[in-house]
mmCIF file of C-alpha atoms in Angstrom:
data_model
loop_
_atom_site.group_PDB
_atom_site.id
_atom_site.type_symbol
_atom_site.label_atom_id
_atom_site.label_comp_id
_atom_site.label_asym_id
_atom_site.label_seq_id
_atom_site.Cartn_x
_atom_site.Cartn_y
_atom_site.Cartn_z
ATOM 1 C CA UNK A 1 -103.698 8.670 58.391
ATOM 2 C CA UNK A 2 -106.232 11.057 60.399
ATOM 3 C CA UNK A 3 -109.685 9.296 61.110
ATOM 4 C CA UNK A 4 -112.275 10.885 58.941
ATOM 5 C CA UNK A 5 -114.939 12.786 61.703
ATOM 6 C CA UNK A 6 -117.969 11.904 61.787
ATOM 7 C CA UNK A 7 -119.499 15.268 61.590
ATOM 8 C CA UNK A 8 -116.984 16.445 59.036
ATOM 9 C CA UNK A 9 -119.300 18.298 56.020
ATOM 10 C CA UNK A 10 -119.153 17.316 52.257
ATOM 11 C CA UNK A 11 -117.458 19.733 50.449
ATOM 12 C CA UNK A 12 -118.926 17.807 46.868
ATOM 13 C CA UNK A 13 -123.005 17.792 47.407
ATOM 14 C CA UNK A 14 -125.992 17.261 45.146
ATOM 15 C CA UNK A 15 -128.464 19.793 43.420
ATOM 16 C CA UNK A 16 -131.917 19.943 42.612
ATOM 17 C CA UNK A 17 -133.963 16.481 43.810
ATOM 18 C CA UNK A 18 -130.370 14.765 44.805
ATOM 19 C CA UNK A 19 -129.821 17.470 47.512
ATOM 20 C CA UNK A 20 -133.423 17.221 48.962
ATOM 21 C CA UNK A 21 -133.471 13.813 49.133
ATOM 22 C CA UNK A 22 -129.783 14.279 50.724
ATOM 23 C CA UNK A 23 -130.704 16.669 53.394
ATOM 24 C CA UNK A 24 -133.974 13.988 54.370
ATOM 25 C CA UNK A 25 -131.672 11.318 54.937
ATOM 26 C CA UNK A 26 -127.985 12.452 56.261
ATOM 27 C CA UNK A 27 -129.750 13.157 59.953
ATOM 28 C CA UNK A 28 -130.620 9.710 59.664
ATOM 29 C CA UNK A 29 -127.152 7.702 58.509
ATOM 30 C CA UNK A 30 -125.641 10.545 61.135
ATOM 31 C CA UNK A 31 -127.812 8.941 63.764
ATOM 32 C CA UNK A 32 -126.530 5.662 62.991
ATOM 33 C CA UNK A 33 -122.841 6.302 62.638
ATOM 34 C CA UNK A 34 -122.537 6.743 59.074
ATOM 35 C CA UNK A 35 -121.054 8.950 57.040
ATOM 36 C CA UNK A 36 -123.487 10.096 53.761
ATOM 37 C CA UNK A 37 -121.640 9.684 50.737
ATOM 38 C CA UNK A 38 -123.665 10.599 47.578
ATOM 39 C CA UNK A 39 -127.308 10.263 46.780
ATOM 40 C CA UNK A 40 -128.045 10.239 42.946
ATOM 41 C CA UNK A 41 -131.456 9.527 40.989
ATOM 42 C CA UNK A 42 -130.848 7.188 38.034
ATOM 43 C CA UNK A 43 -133.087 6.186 35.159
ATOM 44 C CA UNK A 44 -132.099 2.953 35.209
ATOM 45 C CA UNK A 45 -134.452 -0.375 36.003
ATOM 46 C CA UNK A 46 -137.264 2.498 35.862
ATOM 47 C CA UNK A 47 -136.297 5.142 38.149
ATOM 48 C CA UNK A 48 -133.390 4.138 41.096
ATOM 49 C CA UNK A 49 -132.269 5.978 44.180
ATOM 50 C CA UNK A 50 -128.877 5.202 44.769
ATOM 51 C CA UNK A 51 -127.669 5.986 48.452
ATOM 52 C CA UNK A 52 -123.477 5.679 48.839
ATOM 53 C CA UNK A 53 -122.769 6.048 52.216
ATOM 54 C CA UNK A 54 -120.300 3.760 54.855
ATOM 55 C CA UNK A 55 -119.381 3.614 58.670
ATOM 56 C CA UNK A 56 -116.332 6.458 60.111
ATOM 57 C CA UNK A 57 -113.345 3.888 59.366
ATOM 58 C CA UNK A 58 -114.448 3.653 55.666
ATOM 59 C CA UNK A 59 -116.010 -0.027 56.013
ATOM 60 C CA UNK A 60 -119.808 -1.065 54.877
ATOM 61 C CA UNK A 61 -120.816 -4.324 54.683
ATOM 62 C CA UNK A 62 -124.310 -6.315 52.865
ATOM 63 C CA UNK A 63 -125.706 -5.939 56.642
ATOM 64 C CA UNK A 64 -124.625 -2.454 57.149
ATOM 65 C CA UNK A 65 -126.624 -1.815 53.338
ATOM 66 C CA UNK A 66 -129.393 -3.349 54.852
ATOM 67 C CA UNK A 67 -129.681 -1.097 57.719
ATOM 68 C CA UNK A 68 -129.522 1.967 56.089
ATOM 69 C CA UNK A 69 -131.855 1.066 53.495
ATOM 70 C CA UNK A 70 -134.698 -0.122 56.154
ATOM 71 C CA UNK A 71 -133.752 3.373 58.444
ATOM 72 C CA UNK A 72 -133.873 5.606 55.591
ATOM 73 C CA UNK A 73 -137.361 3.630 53.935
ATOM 74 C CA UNK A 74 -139.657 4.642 56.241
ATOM 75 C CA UNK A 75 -138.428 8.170 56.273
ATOM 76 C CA UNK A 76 -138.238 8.775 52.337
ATOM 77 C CA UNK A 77 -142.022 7.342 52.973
ATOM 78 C CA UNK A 78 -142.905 10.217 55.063
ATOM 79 C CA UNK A 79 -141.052 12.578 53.076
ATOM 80 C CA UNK A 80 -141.947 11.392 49.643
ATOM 81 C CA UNK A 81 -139.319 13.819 47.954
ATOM 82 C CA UNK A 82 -139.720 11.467 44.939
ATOM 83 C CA UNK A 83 -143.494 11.647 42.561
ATOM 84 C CA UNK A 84 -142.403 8.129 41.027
ATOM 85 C CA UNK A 85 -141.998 4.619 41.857
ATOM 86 C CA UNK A 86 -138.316 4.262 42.438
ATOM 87 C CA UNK A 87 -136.229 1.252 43.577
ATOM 88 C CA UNK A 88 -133.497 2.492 46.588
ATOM 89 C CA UNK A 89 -130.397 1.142 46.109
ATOM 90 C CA UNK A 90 -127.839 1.295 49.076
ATOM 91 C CA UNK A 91 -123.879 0.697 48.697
ATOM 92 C CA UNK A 92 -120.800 0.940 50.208
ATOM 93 C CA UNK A 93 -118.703 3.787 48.127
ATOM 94 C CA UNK A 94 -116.309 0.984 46.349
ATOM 95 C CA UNK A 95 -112.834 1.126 45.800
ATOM 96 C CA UNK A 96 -112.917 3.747 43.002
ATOM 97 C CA UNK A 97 -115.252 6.180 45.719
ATOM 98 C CA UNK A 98 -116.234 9.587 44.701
ATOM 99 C CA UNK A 99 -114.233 12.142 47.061
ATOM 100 C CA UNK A 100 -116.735 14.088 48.921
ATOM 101 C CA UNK A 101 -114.848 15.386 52.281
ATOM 102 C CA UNK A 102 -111.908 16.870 52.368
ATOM 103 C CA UNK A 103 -110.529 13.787 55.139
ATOM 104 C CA UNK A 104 -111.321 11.848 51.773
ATOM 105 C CA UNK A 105 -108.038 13.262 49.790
ATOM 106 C CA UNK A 106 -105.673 13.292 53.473
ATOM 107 C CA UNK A 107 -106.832 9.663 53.438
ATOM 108 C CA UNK A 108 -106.339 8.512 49.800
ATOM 109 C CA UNK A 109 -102.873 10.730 49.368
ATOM 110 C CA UNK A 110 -100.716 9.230 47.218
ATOM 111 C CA UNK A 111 -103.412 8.070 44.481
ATOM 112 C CA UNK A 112 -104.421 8.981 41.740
ATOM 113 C CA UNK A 113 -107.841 11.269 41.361
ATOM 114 C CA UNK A 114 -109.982 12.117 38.686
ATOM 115 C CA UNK A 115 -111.565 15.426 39.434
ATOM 116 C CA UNK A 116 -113.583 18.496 37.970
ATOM 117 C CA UNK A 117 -113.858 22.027 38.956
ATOM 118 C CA UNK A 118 -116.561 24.640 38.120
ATOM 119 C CA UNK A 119 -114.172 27.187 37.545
ATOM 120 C CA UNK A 120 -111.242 27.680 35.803
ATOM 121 C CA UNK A 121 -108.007 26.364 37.407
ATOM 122 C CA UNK A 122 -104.707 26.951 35.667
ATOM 123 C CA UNK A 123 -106.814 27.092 32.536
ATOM 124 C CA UNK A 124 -108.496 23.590 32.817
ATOM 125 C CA UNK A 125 -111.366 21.824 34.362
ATOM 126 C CA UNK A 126 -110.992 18.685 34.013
ATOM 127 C CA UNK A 127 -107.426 17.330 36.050
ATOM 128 C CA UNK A 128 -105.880 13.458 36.479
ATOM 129 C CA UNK A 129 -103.039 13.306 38.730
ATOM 130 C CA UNK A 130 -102.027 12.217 42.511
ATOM 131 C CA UNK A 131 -102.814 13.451 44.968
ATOM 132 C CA UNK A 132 -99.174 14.665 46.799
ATOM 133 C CA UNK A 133 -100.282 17.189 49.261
ATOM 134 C CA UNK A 134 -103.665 18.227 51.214
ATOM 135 C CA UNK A 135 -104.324 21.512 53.524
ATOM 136 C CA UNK A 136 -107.516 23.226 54.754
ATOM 137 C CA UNK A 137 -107.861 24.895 51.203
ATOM 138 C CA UNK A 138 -107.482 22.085 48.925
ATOM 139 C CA UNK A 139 -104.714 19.204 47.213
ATOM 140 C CA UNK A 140 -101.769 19.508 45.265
ATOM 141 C CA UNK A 141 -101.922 17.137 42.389
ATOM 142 C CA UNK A 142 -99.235 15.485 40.186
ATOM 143 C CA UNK A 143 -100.366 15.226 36.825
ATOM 144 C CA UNK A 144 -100.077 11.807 34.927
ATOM 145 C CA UNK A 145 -100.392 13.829 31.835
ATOM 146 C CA UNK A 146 -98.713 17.102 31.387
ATOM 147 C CA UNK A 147 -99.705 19.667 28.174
ATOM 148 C CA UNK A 148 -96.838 21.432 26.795
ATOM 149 C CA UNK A 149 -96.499 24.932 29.088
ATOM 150 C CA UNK A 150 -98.070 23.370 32.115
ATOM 151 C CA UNK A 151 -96.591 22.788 35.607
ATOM 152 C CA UNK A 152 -95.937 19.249 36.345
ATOM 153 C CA UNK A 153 -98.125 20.154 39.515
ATOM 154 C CA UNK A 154 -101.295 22.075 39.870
ATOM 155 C CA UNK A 155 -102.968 23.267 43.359
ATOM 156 C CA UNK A 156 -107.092 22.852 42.894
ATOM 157 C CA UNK A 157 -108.611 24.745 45.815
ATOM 158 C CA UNK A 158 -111.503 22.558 47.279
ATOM 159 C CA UNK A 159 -114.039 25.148 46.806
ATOM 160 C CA UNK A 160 -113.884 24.693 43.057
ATOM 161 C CA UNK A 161 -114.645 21.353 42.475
ATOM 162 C CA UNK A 162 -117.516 20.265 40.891
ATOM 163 C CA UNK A 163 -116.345 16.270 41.158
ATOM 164 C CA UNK A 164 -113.610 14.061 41.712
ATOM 165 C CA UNK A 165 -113.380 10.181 41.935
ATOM 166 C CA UNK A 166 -110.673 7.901 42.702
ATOM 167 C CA UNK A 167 -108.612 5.280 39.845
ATOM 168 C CA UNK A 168 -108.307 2.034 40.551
ATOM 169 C CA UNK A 169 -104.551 0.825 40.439
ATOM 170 C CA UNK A 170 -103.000 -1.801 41.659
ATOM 171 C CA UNK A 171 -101.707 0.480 44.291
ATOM 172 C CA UNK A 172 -105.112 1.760 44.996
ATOM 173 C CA UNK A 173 -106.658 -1.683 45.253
ATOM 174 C CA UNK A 174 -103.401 -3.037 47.693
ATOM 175 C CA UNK A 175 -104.192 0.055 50.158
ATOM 176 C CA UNK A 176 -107.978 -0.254 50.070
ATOM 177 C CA UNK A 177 -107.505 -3.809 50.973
ATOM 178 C CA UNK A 178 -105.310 -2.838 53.881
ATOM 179 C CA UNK A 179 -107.194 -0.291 54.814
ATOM 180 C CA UNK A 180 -110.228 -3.052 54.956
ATOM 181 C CA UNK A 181 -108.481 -5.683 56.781
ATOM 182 C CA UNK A 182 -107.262 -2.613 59.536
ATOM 183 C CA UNK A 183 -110.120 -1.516 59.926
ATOM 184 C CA UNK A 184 -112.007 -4.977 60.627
ATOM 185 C CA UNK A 185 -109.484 -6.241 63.165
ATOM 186 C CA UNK A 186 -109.858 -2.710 65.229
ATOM 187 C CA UNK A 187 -113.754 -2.888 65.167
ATOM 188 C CA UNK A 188 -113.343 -6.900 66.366
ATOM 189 C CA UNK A 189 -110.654 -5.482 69.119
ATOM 190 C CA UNK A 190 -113.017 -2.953 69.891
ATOM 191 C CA UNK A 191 -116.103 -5.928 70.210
ATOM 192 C CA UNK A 192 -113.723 -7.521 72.565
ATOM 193 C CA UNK A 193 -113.085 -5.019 74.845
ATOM 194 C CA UNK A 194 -116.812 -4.449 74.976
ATOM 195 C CA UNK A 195 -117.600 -8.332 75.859
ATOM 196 C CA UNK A 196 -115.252 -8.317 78.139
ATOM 197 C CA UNK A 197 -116.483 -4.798 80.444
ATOM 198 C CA UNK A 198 -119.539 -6.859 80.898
#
């Protein structure tokens, strides 16, 4: 499974206030060694900022939260990108993510994704499928649900979609688990090497 970089653009980004409030705070989670997710204002409990973002090996815990949301405070502050009180909420993605990058469908191959384009693509927007196949242009995807006259499989270029989001499955939640647990043990490897250059 190639590592997700670092650097690695979203092909899936925000408009209007979203995208502002985006571009204000990526240079900030990119300073910290985090990867910007999605940023999305909600009317909900008044107005709230949600912030999904999480570290290169797809982990985020409470404390990692916590540090984003006191980085990126001060900042927004400054900013002030927002007229209206607002409460900011930060999160890890979750196991059903939205898929932003294109690392994000290499990484979750296999699943099954929920996605939107803003185009016309084999004369549908709106696709459910796995994901069987990923290149520099975009994923192949199986359909779960095939119309009569459609191909079992349908190619959606990256550059048309508009959204996509992973299911949760049993599979899904088995891999994201593993995924977890891998990713854990290499970062308390990778403490242990440190302790012990000292």
């Amino acid at each position: 499974m190639p590592k997700p970089e670092l650097g690695e653009a979203r092909i899936i980004i925000e408009t209007g206030l979203d995208r502002r409030i985006a571009e204000i705070i990526e240079p900030v989670l990119v300073a910290m060694d985090f990867k910007l997710v999605r940023v999305r204002m909600m009317n909900q409990n008044g107005m709230t900022l949600q912030i999904m973002a999480e570290r290169t090996d797809g982990t985020m815990t409470v404390e990692d939260c916590e540090a984003v949301s006191m980085a990126v405070s001060p900042v927004l502050d400054v900013e002030d990108p927002v007229d209206k009180a607002y409460h900011l909420e930060v999160s890890s993605p979750g196991i059903d993510r939205p898929m932003v990058r294109k690392s994000d469908f290499s990484r979750w191959q296999g699943h099954i994704v929920k996605c939107e384009t803003s185009i016309l693509v084999d004369n549908r927007k709106r696709f459910r499928g796995k994901i069987t196949d990923v290149d520099q242009d975009g994923f192949t995807l199986e359909r779960d649900q095939v119309a009569y006259g459609e191909e079992p499989k349908v190619v959606i270029p990256f550059n048309t979609l508009a959204e996509a989001k992973l299911i949760l499955t049993d599979d899904l939640i088995r891999d994201a688990l593993r995924a977890d647990k891998l990713a854990k043990a290499q970062a308390a490897n990778q403490n242990d090497e440190d302790d012990s250059e000292e």
